[in-house]
């Protein structure tokens, strides 16, 4: 799925690990990435019905979805997707998923993927919503840093584990809080 501009969007995330510079490139996800994404899903979300390769291919095919891949060289180490919904005044975006290989945690990969999603959402306009497990503290902290706030709780959201999720919202960029 191409970035909203129609060009491949390249962003970099990097940090030093054991004195070695790590560089991760964020690009548009392609169908050939679906199997690796499904593999990561099974590691990251084993008790909560991880997405299959077929699910990723279906999401990639939807014209309102935009998916990104984080690569270290030729190796996919993360993925993220967002849906751009509505038209005119009634637009919003919904983060579908962000997943990072455990071997690449704490290196800025999740933040770089979220930035790609939010840049795409900002071009679309409107608020951005997502769900996150209430016990996923690192993700919640990342979302808070990017301006998301908890707006509700969805009981038993993740299945089959029955884990609860927070619904979080990032208001329209530049919007004045009317609360």
PDB file of C-alpha atoms in Angstrom:
ATOM      1  CA  UNK A   1       0.000   0.000   0.000  1.00  0.00           C
ATOM      2  CA  UNK A   2       1.655   3.250  -1.038  1.00  0.00           C
ATOM      3  CA  UNK A   3       2.014   6.149   1.348  1.00  0.00           C
ATOM      4  CA  UNK A   4      -0.615   8.841   0.947  1.00  0.00           C
ATOM      5  CA  UNK A   5       1.697  10.881  -1.260  1.00  0.00           C
ATOM      6  CA  UNK A   6       1.956   8.028  -3.764  1.00  0.00           C
ATOM      7  CA  UNK A   7       5.689   7.647  -3.089  1.00  0.00           C
ATOM      8  CA  UNK A   8       7.397   5.218  -0.817  1.00  0.00           C
ATOM      9  CA  UNK A   9       7.874   7.001   2.455  1.00  0.00           C
ATOM     10  CA  UNK A  10      11.273   6.399   4.029  1.00  0.00           C
ATOM     11  CA  UNK A  11      11.882   7.288   7.662  1.00  0.00           C
ATOM     12  CA  UNK A  12      14.686   6.178   9.931  1.00  0.00           C
ATOM     13  CA  UNK A  13      14.786   5.115  13.549  1.00  0.00           C
ATOM     14  CA  UNK A  14      18.022   4.339  15.212  1.00  0.00           C
ATOM     15  CA  UNK A  15      19.819   3.880  18.447  1.00  0.00           C
ATOM     16  CA  UNK A  16      23.051   2.467  19.689  1.00  0.00           C
ATOM     17  CA  UNK A  17      22.979  -1.083  21.003  1.00  0.00           C
ATOM     18  CA  UNK A  18      26.178  -2.385  22.584  1.00  0.00           C
ATOM     19  CA  UNK A  19      28.117   0.364  20.788  1.00  0.00           C
ATOM     20  CA  UNK A  20      26.765  -0.621  17.385  1.00  0.00           C
ATOM     21  CA  UNK A  21      24.536   1.833  15.483  1.00  0.00           C
ATOM     22  CA  UNK A  22      21.198   0.277  14.533  1.00  0.00           C
ATOM     23  CA  UNK A  23      19.296   1.770  11.637  1.00  0.00           C
ATOM     24  CA  UNK A  24      15.697   0.930  10.851  1.00  0.00           C
ATOM     25  CA  UNK A  25      13.922   2.150   7.734  1.00  0.00           C
ATOM     26  CA  UNK A  26      10.147   2.701   7.642  1.00  0.00           C
ATOM     27  CA  UNK A  27       8.579   1.975   4.243  1.00  0.00           C
ATOM     28  CA  UNK A  28       5.194   1.051   2.863  1.00  0.00           C
ATOM     29  CA  UNK A  29       4.257  -2.553   3.613  1.00  0.00           C
ATOM     30  CA  UNK A  30       3.892  -4.892   0.633  1.00  0.00           C
ATOM     31  CA  UNK A  31       2.052  -8.202   0.269  1.00  0.00           C
ATOM     32  CA  UNK A  32       5.314 -10.134   0.542  1.00  0.00           C
ATOM     33  CA  UNK A  33       5.580  -8.840   4.155  1.00  0.00           C
ATOM     34  CA  UNK A  34       2.346 -10.516   5.300  1.00  0.00           C
ATOM     35  CA  UNK A  35       3.894 -13.862   6.288  1.00  0.00           C
ATOM     36  CA  UNK A  36       6.569 -12.211   8.458  1.00  0.00           C
ATOM     37  CA  UNK A  37       3.947  -9.937  10.059  1.00  0.00           C
ATOM     38  CA  UNK A  38       1.812 -12.993  10.905  1.00  0.00           C
ATOM     39  CA  UNK A  39       4.898 -14.677  12.377  1.00  0.00           C
ATOM     40  CA  UNK A  40       5.535 -11.651  14.609  1.00  0.00           C
ATOM     41  CA  UNK A  41       1.845 -11.529  15.587  1.00  0.00           C
ATOM     42  CA  UNK A  42       2.022 -15.097  16.886  1.00  0.00           C
ATOM     43  CA  UNK A  43       4.995 -14.118  19.079  1.00  0.00           C
ATOM     44  CA  UNK A  44       3.565 -10.788  20.254  1.00  0.00           C
ATOM     45  CA  UNK A  45      -0.087 -11.747  20.803  1.00  0.00           C
ATOM     46  CA  UNK A  46      -0.188 -15.509  21.444  1.00  0.00           C
ATOM     47  CA  UNK A  47      -3.258 -15.459  23.712  1.00  0.00           C
ATOM     48  CA  UNK A  48      -5.314 -12.966  21.743  1.00  0.00           C
ATOM     49  CA  UNK A  49      -6.119 -14.406  18.313  1.00  0.00           C
ATOM     50  CA  UNK A  50      -3.094 -13.109  16.366  1.00  0.00           C
ATOM     51  CA  UNK A  51      -3.685 -11.985  12.796  1.00  0.00           C
ATOM     52  CA  UNK A  52      -2.948 -14.500  10.060  1.00  0.00           C
ATOM     53  CA  UNK A  53      -1.115 -13.880   6.809  1.00  0.00           C
ATOM     54  CA  UNK A  54      -4.535 -13.813   5.112  1.00  0.00           C
ATOM     55  CA  UNK A  55      -5.738 -11.112   7.539  1.00  0.00           C
ATOM     56  CA  UNK A  56      -2.753  -8.909   6.716  1.00  0.00           C
ATOM     57  CA  UNK A  57      -3.314  -9.404   2.976  1.00  0.00           C
ATOM     58  CA  UNK A  58      -6.971  -8.442   3.401  1.00  0.00           C
ATOM     59  CA  UNK A  59      -6.048  -5.294   5.325  1.00  0.00           C
ATOM     60  CA  UNK A  60      -3.452  -4.341   2.701  1.00  0.00           C
ATOM     61  CA  UNK A  61      -6.073  -4.652  -0.042  1.00  0.00           C
ATOM     62  CA  UNK A  62      -8.506  -2.186   1.560  1.00  0.00           C
ATOM     63  CA  UNK A  63      -8.133   1.237  -0.094  1.00  0.00           C
ATOM     64  CA  UNK A  64      -8.693   3.207   3.128  1.00  0.00           C
ATOM     65  CA  UNK A  65      -5.872   1.385   4.976  1.00  0.00           C
ATOM     66  CA  UNK A  66      -2.202   2.345   5.070  1.00  0.00           C
ATOM     67  CA  UNK A  67       0.364  -0.131   6.395  1.00  0.00           C
ATOM     68  CA  UNK A  68       4.058   0.376   7.091  1.00  0.00           C
ATOM     69  CA  UNK A  69       7.012  -1.945   7.641  1.00  0.00           C
ATOM     70  CA  UNK A  70      10.114  -1.328   9.744  1.00  0.00           C
ATOM     71  CA  UNK A  71      13.180  -2.959   8.255  1.00  0.00           C
ATOM     72  CA  UNK A  72      16.682  -3.494   9.462  1.00  0.00           C
ATOM     73  CA  UNK A  73      18.407  -4.223   6.175  1.00  0.00           C
ATOM     74  CA  UNK A  74      16.238  -6.886   4.539  1.00  0.00           C
ATOM     75  CA  UNK A  75      14.746  -8.068   7.838  1.00  0.00           C
ATOM     76  CA  UNK A  76      11.250  -6.880   8.813  1.00  0.00           C
ATOM     77  CA  UNK A  77      11.334  -5.985  12.527  1.00  0.00           C
ATOM     78  CA  UNK A  78       7.997  -4.195  12.870  1.00  0.00           C
ATOM     79  CA  UNK A  79       4.731  -3.261  11.237  1.00  0.00           C
ATOM     80  CA  UNK A  80       1.866  -0.834  11.721  1.00  0.00           C
ATOM     81  CA  UNK A  81      -1.434  -0.007  10.088  1.00  0.00           C
ATOM     82  CA  UNK A  82      -4.089   2.675  10.165  1.00  0.00           C
ATOM     83  CA  UNK A  83      -7.529   3.155   8.600  1.00  0.00           C
ATOM     84  CA  UNK A  84      -8.517   6.581   7.269  1.00  0.00           C
ATOM     85  CA  UNK A  85     -12.266   6.844   7.722  1.00  0.00           C
ATOM     86  CA  UNK A  86     -15.007   9.281   6.740  1.00  0.00           C
ATOM     87  CA  UNK A  87     -15.223  12.241   4.401  1.00  0.00           C
ATOM     88  CA  UNK A  88     -15.622  15.979   4.623  1.00  0.00           C
ATOM     89  CA  UNK A  89     -16.215  17.191   8.175  1.00  0.00           C
ATOM     90  CA  UNK A  90     -16.681  13.666   9.588  1.00  0.00           C
ATOM     91  CA  UNK A  91     -13.170  12.248   9.254  1.00  0.00           C
ATOM     92  CA  UNK A  92     -11.152  10.235  11.722  1.00  0.00           C
ATOM     93  CA  UNK A  93      -8.407   7.641  11.734  1.00  0.00           C
ATOM     94  CA  UNK A  94      -8.110   4.364  13.613  1.00  0.00           C
ATOM     95  CA  UNK A  95      -4.802   2.718  14.419  1.00  0.00           C
ATOM     96  CA  UNK A  96      -5.286  -0.971  13.634  1.00  0.00           C
ATOM     97  CA  UNK A  97      -2.020  -2.415  14.839  1.00  0.00           C
ATOM     98  CA  UNK A  98       1.576  -1.792  15.791  1.00  0.00           C
ATOM     99  CA  UNK A  99       3.929  -4.683  16.388  1.00  0.00           C
ATOM    100  CA  UNK A 100       7.686  -4.799  16.952  1.00  0.00           C
ATOM    101  CA  UNK A 101       9.934  -7.848  17.081  1.00  0.00           C
ATOM    102  CA  UNK A 102      10.944  -8.344  20.746  1.00  0.00           C
ATOM    103  CA  UNK A 103      14.596  -8.322  19.641  1.00  0.00           C
ATOM    104  CA  UNK A 104      14.065  -4.742  18.400  1.00  0.00           C
ATOM    105  CA  UNK A 105      12.238  -3.399  21.478  1.00  0.00           C
ATOM    106  CA  UNK A 106      13.484  -0.206  23.175  1.00  0.00           C
ATOM    107  CA  UNK A 107      15.191   1.070  20.011  1.00  0.00           C
ATOM    108  CA  UNK A 108      12.609   3.587  18.778  1.00  0.00           C
ATOM    109  CA  UNK A 109      11.006   1.276  16.212  1.00  0.00           C
ATOM    110  CA  UNK A 110       7.500   1.514  17.700  1.00  0.00           C
ATOM    111  CA  UNK A 111       7.788   5.300  17.929  1.00  0.00           C
ATOM    112  CA  UNK A 112       8.940   5.573  14.304  1.00  0.00           C
ATOM    113  CA  UNK A 113       6.055   3.383  13.145  1.00  0.00           C
ATOM    114  CA  UNK A 114       3.584   5.451  15.178  1.00  0.00           C
ATOM    115  CA  UNK A 115       5.019   8.629  13.640  1.00  0.00           C
ATOM    116  CA  UNK A 116       4.410   7.205  10.144  1.00  0.00           C
ATOM    117  CA  UNK A 117       0.806   6.435  11.109  1.00  0.00           C
ATOM    118  CA  UNK A 118       0.232   9.871  12.648  1.00  0.00           C
ATOM    119  CA  UNK A 119       1.763  11.679   9.670  1.00  0.00           C
ATOM    120  CA  UNK A 120      -0.671   9.778   7.446  1.00  0.00           C
ATOM    121  CA  UNK A 121      -3.585  10.579   9.777  1.00  0.00           C
ATOM    122  CA  UNK A 122      -2.644  14.262   9.908  1.00  0.00           C
ATOM    123  CA  UNK A 123      -2.857  14.510   6.120  1.00  0.00           C
ATOM    124  CA  UNK A 124      -6.343  12.949   6.354  1.00  0.00           C
ATOM    125  CA  UNK A 125      -7.487  15.174   9.224  1.00  0.00           C
ATOM    126  CA  UNK A 126      -9.649  14.477  12.239  1.00  0.00           C
ATOM    127  CA  UNK A 127      -8.933  12.725  15.523  1.00  0.00           C
ATOM    128  CA  UNK A 128      -7.049   9.430  15.814  1.00  0.00           C
ATOM    129  CA  UNK A 129      -8.338   6.501  17.885  1.00  0.00           C
ATOM    130  CA  UNK A 130      -6.783   3.235  19.043  1.00  0.00           C
ATOM    131  CA  UNK A 131      -7.233   0.403  21.519  1.00  0.00           C
ATOM    132  CA  UNK A 132      -4.432  -0.845  23.755  1.00  0.00           C
ATOM    133  CA  UNK A 133      -4.310  -3.535  26.435  1.00  0.00           C
ATOM    134  CA  UNK A 134      -4.615  -1.856  29.813  1.00  0.00           C
ATOM    135  CA  UNK A 135      -1.493  -3.730  30.984  1.00  0.00           C
ATOM    136  CA  UNK A 136       0.704  -2.604  28.058  1.00  0.00           C
ATOM    137  CA  UNK A 137       2.439   0.193  29.954  1.00  0.00           C
ATOM    138  CA  UNK A 138       5.225   0.882  27.403  1.00  0.00           C
ATOM    139  CA  UNK A 139       2.672   1.376  24.598  1.00  0.00           C
ATOM    140  CA  UNK A 140       0.421   3.548  26.767  1.00  0.00           C
ATOM    141  CA  UNK A 141       3.395   5.740  27.680  1.00  0.00           C
ATOM    142  CA  UNK A 142       4.328   6.078  23.988  1.00  0.00           C
ATOM    143  CA  UNK A 143       0.761   7.038  23.074  1.00  0.00           C
ATOM    144  CA  UNK A 144       0.599   9.562  25.939  1.00  0.00           C
ATOM    145  CA  UNK A 145       3.814  11.210  24.680  1.00  0.00           C
ATOM    146  CA  UNK A 146       2.139  11.597  21.275  1.00  0.00           C
ATOM    147  CA  UNK A 147      -0.909  13.349  22.747  1.00  0.00           C
ATOM    148  CA  UNK A 148      -3.302  10.411  23.192  1.00  0.00           C
ATOM    149  CA  UNK A 149      -5.601  10.324  26.204  1.00  0.00           C
ATOM    150  CA  UNK A 150      -7.785   7.528  27.556  1.00  0.00           C
ATOM    151  CA  UNK A 151     -11.421   8.124  26.613  1.00  0.00           C
ATOM    152  CA  UNK A 152     -12.906   4.782  27.650  1.00  0.00           C
ATOM    153  CA  UNK A 153     -12.404   1.156  28.592  1.00  0.00           C
ATOM    154  CA  UNK A 154     -13.560  -1.816  26.524  1.00  0.00           C
ATOM    155  CA  UNK A 155     -14.118  -4.807  28.791  1.00  0.00           C
ATOM    156  CA  UNK A 156     -13.068  -8.215  27.434  1.00  0.00           C
ATOM    157  CA  UNK A 157     -11.889  -6.577  24.200  1.00  0.00           C
ATOM    158  CA  UNK A 158      -9.082  -9.009  23.437  1.00  0.00           C
ATOM    159  CA  UNK A 159     -10.191 -12.568  22.750  1.00  0.00           C
ATOM    160  CA  UNK A 160      -9.865 -15.274  23.750  1.00  0.00           C
ATOM    161  CA  UNK A 161      -7.877 -13.950  26.756  1.00  0.00           C
ATOM    162  CA  UNK A 162     -10.641 -11.554  27.829  1.00  0.00           C
ATOM    163  CA  UNK A 163      -8.130  -8.757  28.480  1.00  0.00           C
ATOM    164  CA  UNK A 164      -9.531  -5.250  28.725  1.00  0.00           C
ATOM    165  CA  UNK A 165      -8.459  -2.389  26.469  1.00  0.00           C
ATOM    166  CA  UNK A 166      -8.299   1.348  26.840  1.00  0.00           C
ATOM    167  CA  UNK A 167      -9.726   3.334  23.966  1.00  0.00           C
ATOM    168  CA  UNK A 168      -7.406   6.274  23.433  1.00  0.00           C
ATOM    169  CA  UNK A 169      -7.842   9.368  21.297  1.00  0.00           C
ATOM    170  CA  UNK A 170      -5.476  11.963  19.953  1.00  0.00           C
ATOM    171  CA  UNK A 171      -7.459  15.101  19.161  1.00  0.00           C
ATOM    172  CA  UNK A 172      -7.123  16.836  15.821  1.00  0.00           C
ATOM    173  CA  UNK A 173      -3.628  18.284  15.566  1.00  0.00           C
ATOM    174  CA  UNK A 174      -3.816  21.983  16.367  1.00  0.00           C
ATOM    175  CA  UNK A 175      -7.302  21.645  17.843  1.00  0.00           C
ATOM    176  CA  UNK A 176      -8.127  23.503  21.040  1.00  0.00           C
ATOM    177  CA  UNK A 177      -9.376  21.223  23.805  1.00  0.00           C
ATOM    178  CA  UNK A 178     -13.031  22.141  24.369  1.00  0.00           C
ATOM    179  CA  UNK A 179     -13.473  20.010  27.519  1.00  0.00           C
TER     180      UNK A 179
END
